[in-house]
mmCIF file with all atom_site columns, C-alpha atoms (C1' of nucleotides) in Angstrom:
data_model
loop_
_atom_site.group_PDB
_atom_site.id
_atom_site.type_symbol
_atom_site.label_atom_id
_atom_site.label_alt_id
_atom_site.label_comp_id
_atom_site.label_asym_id
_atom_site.label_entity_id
_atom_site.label_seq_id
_atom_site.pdbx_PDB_ins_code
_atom_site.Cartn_x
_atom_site.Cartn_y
_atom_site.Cartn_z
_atom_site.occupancy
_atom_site.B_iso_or_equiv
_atom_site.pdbx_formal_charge
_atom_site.auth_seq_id
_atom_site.auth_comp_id
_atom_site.auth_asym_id
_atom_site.auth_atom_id
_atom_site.pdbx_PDB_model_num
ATOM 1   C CA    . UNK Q 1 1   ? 100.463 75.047  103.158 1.00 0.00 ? 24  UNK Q CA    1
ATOM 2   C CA    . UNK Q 1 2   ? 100.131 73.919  99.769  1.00 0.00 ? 25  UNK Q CA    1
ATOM 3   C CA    . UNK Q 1 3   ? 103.128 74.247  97.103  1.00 0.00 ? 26  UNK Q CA    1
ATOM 4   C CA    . UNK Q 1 4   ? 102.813 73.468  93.193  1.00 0.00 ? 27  UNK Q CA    1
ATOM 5   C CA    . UNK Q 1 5   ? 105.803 73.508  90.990  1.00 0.00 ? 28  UNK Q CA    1
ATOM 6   C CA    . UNK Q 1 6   ? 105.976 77.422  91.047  1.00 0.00 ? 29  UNK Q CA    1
ATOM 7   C CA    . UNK Q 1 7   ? 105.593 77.790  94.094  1.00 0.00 ? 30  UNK Q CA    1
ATOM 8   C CA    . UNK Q 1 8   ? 103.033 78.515  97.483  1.00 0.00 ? 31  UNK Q CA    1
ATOM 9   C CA    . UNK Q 1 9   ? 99.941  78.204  95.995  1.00 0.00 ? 32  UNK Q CA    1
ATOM 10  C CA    . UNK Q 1 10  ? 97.681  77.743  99.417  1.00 0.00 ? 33  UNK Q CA    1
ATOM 11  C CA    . UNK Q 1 11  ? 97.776  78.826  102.728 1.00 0.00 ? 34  UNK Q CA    1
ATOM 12  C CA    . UNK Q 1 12  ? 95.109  77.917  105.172 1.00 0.00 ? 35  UNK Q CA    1
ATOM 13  C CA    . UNK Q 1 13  ? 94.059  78.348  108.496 1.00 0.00 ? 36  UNK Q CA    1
ATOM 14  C CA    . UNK Q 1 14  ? 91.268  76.251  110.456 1.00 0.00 ? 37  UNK Q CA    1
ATOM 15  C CA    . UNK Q 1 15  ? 90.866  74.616  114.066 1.00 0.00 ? 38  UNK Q CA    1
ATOM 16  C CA    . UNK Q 1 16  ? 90.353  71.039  112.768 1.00 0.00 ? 39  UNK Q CA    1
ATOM 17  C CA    . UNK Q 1 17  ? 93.049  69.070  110.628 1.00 0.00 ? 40  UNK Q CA    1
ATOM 18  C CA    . UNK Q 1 18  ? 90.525  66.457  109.147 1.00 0.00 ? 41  UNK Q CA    1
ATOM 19  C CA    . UNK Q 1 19  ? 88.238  69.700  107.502 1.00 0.00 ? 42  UNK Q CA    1
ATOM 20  C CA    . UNK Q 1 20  ? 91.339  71.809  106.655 1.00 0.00 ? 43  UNK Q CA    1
ATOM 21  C CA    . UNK Q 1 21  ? 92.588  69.055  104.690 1.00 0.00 ? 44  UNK Q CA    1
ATOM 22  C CA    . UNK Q 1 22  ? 89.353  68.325  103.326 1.00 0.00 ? 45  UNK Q CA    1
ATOM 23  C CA    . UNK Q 1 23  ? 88.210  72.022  101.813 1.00 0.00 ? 46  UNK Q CA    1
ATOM 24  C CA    . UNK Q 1 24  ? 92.193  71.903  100.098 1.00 0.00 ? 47  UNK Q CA    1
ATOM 25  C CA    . UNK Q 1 25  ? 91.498  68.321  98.630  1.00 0.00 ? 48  UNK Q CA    1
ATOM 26  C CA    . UNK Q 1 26  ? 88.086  70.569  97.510  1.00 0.00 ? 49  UNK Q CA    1
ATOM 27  C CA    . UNK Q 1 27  ? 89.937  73.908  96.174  1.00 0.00 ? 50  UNK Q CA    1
ATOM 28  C CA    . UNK Q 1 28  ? 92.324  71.638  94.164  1.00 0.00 ? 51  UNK Q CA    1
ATOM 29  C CA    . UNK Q 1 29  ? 90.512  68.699  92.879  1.00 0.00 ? 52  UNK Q CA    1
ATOM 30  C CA    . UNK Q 1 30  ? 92.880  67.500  90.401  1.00 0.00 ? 53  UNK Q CA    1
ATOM 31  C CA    . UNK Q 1 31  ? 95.982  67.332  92.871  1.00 0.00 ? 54  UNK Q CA    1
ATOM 32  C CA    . UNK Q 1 32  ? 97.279  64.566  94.821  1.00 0.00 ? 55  UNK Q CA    1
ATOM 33  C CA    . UNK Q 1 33  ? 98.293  66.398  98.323  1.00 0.00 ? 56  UNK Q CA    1
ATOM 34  C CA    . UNK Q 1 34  ? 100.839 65.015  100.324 1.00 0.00 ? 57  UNK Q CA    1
ATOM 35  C CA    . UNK Q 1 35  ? 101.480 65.337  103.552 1.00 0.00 ? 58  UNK Q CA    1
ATOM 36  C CA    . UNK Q 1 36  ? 104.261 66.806  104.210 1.00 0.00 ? 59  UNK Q CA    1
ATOM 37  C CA    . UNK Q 1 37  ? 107.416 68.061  106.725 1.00 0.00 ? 60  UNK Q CA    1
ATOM 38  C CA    . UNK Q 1 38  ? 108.273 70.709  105.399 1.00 0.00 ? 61  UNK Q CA    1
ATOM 39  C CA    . UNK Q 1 39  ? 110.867 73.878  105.469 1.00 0.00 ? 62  UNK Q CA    1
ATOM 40  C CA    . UNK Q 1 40  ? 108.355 75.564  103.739 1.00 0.00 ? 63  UNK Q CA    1
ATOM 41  C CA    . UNK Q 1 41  ? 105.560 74.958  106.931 1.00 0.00 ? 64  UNK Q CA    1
ATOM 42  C CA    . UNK Q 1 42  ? 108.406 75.825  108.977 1.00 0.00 ? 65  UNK Q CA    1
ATOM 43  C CA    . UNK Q 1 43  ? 109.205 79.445  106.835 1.00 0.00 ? 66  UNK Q CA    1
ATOM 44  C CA    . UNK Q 1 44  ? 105.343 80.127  107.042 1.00 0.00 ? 67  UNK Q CA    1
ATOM 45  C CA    . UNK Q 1 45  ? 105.170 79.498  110.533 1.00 0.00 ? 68  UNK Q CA    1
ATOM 46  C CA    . UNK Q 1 46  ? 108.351 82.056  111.736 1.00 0.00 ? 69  UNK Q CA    1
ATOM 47  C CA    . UNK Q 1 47  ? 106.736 84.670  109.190 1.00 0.00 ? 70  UNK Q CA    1
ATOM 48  C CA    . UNK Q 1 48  ? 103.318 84.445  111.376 1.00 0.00 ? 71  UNK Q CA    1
ATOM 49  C CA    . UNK Q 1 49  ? 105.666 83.970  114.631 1.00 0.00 ? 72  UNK Q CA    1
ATOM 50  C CA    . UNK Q 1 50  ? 107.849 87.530  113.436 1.00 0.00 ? 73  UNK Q CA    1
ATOM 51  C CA    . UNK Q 1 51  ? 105.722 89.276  110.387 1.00 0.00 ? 74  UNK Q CA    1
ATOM 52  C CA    . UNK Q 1 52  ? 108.608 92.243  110.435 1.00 0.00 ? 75  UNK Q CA    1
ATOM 53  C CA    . UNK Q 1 53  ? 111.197 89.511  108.980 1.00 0.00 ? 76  UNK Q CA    1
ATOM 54  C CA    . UNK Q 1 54  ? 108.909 89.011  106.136 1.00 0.00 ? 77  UNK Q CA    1
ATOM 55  C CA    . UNK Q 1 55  ? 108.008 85.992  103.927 1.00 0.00 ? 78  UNK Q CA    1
ATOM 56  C CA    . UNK Q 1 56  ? 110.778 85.138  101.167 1.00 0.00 ? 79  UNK Q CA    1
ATOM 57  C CA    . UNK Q 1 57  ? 109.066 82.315  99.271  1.00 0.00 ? 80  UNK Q CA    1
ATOM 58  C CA    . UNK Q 1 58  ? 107.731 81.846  95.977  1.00 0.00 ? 81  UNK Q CA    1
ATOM 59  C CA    . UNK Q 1 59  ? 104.137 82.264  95.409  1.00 0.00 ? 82  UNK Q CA    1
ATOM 60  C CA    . UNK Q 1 60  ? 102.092 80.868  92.708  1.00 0.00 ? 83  UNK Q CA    1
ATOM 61  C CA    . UNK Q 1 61  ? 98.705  82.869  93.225  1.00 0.00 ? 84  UNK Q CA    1
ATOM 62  C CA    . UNK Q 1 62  ? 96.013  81.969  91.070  1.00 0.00 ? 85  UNK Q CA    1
ATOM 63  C CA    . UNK Q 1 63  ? 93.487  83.944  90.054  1.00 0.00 ? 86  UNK Q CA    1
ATOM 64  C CA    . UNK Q 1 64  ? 92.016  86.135  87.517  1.00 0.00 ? 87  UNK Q CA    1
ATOM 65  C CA    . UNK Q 1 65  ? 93.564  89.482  86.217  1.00 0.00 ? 88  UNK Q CA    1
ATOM 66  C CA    . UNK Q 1 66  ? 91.170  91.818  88.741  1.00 0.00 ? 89  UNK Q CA    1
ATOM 67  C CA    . UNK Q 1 67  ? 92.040  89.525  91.772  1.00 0.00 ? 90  UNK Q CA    1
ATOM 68  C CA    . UNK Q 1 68  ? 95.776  89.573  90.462  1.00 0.00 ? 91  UNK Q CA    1
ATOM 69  C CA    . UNK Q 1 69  ? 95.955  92.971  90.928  1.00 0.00 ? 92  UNK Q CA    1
ATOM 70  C CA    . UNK Q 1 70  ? 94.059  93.545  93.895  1.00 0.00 ? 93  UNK Q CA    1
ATOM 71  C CA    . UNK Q 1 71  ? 96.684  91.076  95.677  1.00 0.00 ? 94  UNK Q CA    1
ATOM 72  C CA    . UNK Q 1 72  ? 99.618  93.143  93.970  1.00 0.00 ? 95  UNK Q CA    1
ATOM 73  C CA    . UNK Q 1 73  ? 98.195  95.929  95.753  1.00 0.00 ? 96  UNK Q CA    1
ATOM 74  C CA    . UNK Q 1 74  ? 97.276  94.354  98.567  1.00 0.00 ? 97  UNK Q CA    1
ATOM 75  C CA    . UNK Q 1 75  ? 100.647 93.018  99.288  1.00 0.00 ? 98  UNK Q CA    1
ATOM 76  C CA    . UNK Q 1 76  ? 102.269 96.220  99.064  1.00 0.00 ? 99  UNK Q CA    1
ATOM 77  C CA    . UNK Q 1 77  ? 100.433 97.483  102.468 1.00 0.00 ? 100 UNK Q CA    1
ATOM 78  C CA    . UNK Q 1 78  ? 103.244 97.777  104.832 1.00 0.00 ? 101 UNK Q CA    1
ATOM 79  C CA    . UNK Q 1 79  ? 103.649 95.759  107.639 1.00 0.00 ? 102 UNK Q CA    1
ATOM 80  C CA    . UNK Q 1 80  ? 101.575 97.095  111.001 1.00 0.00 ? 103 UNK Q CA    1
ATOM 81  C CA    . UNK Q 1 81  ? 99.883  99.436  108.847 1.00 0.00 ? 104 UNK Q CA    1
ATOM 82  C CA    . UNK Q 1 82  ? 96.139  99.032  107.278 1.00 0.00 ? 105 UNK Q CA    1
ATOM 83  C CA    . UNK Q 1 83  ? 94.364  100.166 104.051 1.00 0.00 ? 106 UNK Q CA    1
ATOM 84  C CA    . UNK Q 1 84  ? 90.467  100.908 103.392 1.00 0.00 ? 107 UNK Q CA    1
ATOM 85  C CA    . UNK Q 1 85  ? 88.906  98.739  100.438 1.00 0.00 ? 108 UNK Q CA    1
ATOM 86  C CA    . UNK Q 1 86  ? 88.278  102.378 99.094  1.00 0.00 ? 109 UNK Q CA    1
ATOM 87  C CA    . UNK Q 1 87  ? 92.262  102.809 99.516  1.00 0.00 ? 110 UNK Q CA    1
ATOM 88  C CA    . UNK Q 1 88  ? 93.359  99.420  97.396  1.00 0.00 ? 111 UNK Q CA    1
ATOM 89  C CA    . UNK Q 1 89  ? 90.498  100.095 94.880  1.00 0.00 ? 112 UNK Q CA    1
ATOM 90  C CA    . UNK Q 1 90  ? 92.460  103.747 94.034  1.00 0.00 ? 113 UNK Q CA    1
ATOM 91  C CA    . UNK Q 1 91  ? 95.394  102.005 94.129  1.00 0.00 ? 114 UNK Q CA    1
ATOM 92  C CA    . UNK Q 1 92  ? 94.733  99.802  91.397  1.00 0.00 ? 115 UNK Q CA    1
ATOM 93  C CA    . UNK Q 1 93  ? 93.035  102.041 89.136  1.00 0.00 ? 116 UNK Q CA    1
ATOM 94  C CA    . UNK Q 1 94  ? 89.680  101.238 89.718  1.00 0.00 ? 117 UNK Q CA    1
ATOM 95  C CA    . UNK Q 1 95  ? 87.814  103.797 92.387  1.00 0.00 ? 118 UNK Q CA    1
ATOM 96  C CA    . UNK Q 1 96  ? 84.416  102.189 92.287  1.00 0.00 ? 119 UNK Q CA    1
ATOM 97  C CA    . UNK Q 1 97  ? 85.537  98.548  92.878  1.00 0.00 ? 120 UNK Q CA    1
ATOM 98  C CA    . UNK Q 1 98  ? 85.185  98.387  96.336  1.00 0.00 ? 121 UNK Q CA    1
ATOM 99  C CA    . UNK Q 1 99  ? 83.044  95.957  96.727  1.00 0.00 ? 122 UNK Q CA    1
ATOM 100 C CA    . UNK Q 1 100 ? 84.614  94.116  94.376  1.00 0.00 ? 123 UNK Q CA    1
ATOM 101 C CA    . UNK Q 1 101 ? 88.082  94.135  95.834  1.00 0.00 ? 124 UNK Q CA    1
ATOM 102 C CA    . UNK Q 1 102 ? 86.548  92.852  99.150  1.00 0.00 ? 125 UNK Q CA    1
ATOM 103 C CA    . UNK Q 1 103 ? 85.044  89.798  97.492  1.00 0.00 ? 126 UNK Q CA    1
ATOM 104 C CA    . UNK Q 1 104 ? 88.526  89.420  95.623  1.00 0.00 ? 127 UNK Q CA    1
ATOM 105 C CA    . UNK Q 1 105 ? 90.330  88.980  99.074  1.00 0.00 ? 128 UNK Q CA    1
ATOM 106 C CA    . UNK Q 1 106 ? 87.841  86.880  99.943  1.00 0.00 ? 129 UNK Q CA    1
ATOM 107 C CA    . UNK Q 1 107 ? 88.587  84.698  97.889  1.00 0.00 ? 130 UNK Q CA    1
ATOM 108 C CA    . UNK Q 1 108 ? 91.899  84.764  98.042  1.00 0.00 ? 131 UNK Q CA    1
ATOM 109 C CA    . UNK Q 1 109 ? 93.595  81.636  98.577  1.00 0.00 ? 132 UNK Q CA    1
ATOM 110 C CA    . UNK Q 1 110 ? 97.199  82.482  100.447 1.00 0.00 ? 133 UNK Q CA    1
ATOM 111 C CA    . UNK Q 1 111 ? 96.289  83.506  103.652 1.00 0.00 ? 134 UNK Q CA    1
ATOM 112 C CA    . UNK Q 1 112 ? 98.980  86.011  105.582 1.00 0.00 ? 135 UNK Q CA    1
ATOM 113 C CA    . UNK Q 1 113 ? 101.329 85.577  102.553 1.00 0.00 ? 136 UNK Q CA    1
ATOM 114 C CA    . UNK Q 1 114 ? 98.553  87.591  100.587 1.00 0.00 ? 137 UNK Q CA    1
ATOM 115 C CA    . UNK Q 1 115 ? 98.289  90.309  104.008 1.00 0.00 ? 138 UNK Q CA    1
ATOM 116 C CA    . UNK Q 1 116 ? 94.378  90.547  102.816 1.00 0.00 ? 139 UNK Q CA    1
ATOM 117 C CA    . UNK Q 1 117 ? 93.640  91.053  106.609 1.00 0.00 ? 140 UNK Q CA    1
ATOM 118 C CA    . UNK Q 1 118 ? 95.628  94.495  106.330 1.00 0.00 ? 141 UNK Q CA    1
ATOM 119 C CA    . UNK Q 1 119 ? 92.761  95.505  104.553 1.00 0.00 ? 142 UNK Q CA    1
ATOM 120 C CA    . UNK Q 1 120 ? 90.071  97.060  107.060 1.00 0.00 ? 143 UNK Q CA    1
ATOM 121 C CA    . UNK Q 1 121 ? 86.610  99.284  106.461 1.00 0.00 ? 144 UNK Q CA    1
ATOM 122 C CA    . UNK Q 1 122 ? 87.325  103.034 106.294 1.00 0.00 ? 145 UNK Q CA    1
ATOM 123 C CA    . UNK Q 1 123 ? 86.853  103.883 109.657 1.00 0.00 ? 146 UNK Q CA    1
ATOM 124 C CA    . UNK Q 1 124 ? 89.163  100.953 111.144 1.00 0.00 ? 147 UNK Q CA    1
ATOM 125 C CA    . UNK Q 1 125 ? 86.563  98.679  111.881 1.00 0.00 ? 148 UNK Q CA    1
ATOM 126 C CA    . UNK Q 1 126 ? 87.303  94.518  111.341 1.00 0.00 ? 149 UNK Q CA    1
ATOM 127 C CA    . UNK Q 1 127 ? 84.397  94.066  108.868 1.00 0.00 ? 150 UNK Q CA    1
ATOM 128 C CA    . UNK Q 1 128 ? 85.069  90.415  107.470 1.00 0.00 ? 151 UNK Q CA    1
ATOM 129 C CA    . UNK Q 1 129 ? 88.154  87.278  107.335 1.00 0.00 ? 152 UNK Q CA    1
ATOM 130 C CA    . UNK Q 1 130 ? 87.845  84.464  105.516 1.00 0.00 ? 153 UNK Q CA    1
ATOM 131 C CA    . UNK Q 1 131 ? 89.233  82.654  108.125 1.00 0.00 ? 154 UNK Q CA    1
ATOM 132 C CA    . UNK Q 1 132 ? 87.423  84.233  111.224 1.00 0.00 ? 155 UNK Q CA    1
ATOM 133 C CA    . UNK Q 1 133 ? 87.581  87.925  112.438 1.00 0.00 ? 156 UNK Q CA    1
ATOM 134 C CA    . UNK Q 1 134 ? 89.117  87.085  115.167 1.00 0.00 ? 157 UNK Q CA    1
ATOM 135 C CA    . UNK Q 1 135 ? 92.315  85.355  113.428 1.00 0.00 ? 158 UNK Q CA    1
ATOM 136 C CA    . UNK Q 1 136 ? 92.189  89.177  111.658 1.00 0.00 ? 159 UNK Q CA    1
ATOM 137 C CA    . UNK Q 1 137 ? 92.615  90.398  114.419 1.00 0.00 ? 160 UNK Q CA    1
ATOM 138 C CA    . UNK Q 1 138 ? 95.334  88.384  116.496 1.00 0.00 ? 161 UNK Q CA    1
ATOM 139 C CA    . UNK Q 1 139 ? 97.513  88.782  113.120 1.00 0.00 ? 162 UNK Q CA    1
ATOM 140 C CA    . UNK Q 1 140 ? 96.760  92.619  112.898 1.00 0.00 ? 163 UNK Q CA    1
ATOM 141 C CA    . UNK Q 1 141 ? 97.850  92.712  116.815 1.00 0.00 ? 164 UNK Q CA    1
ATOM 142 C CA    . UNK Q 1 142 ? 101.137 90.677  116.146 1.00 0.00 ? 165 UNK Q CA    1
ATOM 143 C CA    . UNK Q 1 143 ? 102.188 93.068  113.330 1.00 0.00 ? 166 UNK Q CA    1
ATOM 144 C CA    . UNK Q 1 144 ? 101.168 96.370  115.346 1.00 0.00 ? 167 UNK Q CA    1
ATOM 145 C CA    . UNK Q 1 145 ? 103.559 94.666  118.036 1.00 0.00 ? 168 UNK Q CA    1
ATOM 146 C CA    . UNK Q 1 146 ? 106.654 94.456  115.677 1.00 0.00 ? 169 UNK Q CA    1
ATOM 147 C "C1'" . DC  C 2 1   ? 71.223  105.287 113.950 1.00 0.00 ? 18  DC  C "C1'" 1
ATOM 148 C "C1'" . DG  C 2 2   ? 68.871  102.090 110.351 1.00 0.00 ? 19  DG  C "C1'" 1
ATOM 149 C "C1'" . DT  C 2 3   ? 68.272  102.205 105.126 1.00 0.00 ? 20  DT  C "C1'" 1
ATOM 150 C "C1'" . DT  C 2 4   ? 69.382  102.684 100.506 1.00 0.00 ? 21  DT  C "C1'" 1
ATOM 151 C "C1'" . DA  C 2 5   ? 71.543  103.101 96.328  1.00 0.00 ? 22  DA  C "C1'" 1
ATOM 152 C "C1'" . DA  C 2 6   ? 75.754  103.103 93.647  1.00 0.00 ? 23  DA  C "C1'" 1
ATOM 153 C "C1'" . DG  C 2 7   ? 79.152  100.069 91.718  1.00 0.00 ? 24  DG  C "C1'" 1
ATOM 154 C "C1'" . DC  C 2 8   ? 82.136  95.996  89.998  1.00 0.00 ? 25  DC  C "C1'" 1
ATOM 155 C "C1'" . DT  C 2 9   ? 83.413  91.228  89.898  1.00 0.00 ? 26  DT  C "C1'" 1
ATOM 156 C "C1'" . DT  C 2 10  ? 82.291  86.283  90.285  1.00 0.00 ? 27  DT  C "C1'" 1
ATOM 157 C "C1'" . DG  C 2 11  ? 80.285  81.835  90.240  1.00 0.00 ? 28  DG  C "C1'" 1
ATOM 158 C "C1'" . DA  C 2 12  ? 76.324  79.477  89.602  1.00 0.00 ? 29  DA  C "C1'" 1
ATOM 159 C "C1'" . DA  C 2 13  ? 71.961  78.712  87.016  1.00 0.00 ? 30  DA  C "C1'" 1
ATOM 160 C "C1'" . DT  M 3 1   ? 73.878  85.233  79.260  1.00 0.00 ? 18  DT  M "C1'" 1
ATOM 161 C "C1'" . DT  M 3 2   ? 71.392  86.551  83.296  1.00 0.00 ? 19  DT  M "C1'" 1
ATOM 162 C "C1'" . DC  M 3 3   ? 71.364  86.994  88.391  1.00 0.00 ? 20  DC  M "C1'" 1
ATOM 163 C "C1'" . DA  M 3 4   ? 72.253  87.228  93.149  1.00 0.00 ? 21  DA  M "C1'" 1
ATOM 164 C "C1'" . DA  M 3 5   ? 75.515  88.278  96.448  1.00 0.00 ? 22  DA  M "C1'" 1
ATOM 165 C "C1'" . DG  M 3 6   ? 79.830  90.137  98.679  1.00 0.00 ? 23  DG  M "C1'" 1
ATOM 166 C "C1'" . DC  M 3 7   ? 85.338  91.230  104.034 1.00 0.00 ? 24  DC  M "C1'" 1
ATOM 167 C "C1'" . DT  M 3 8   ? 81.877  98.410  101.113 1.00 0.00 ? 25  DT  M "C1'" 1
ATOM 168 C "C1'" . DT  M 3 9   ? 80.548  103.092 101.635 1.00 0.00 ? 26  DT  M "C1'" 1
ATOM 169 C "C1'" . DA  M 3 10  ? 78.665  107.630 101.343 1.00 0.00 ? 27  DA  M "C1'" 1
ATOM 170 C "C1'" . DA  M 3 11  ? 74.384  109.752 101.452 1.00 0.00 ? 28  DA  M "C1'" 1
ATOM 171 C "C1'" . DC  M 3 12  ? 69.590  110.166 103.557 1.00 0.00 ? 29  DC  M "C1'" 1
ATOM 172 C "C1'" . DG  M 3 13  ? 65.573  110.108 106.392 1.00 0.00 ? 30  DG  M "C1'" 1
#
DNA sequence: CGTTAAGCTTGAA
DNA sequence: TTCAAGCTTAACG
């Protein structure tokens, strides 16, 4: 988890701690990361542990104005329930943008705070994660569960 | 069931 | 500014 002044600005998943660490030194460049304790780990991890609860942190998502919106929208999915890229490109005005509202999730930068892997094909099927289908999945099952 | 074209944004060249 | 490519999808052969 990565925090700026404003708030959650990362969240990553990956196997290995040396590469994980790595690709964040790579996404932020001009930032000094520090390892850290932290409550806010700790408030990411119960949200994965209990999704119903929800996540009450501050995020600092950034991005340009299409991704901002397709997040927006994309974080309004309920949790346990899943939306069609066809579904979050009505939603935010812009019918024919499917395909660009499934590269705008993938590259979006806050994983389960930003509940991109809510978002499914039209017919149900686990198309693409960022971070692995299968992590899609095992969230998707944990939130069906609560 | 494999292809194909439509459609929109992005990052790199 | 041009271009290829993406977590798509509906239509066709």
């Amino acid at each position: 988890v990565v925090t700026s002044g404003r708030g959650v600005c990362a969240i990553s998943i990956g196997d290995d701690r040396e590469t994980l660490i790595r690709d964040l030194h790579d996404q932020f460049p001009r930032t000094e990361l520090v390892e850290g304790d932290g409550a806010v780990g700790a408030t990411v991890a119960a949200f994965v542990d209990d999704p119903a609860r929800g996540l009450a942190l501050p995020l600092d998502a950034q991005g340009t104005a299409f991704q901002q919106r397709v997040w927006r929208a994309v974080r309004e999915i309920p949790v346990g329930a899943t939306a069609s890229y066809t579904d979050v490109a009505d939603r935010i005005g812009a019918p024919h943008a499917v395909r660009a509202v499934a590269r705008a999730c993938a590259s979006n930068a806050l994983a389960v705070a930003i509940p991109c892997h809510r978002v499914v094909a039209r017919d149900g099927a686990l198309t693409g994660y960022r971070w692995g289908v299968a992590r899609k999945r095992a969230l998707l099952d944990r939130e069906a569960g609560a």
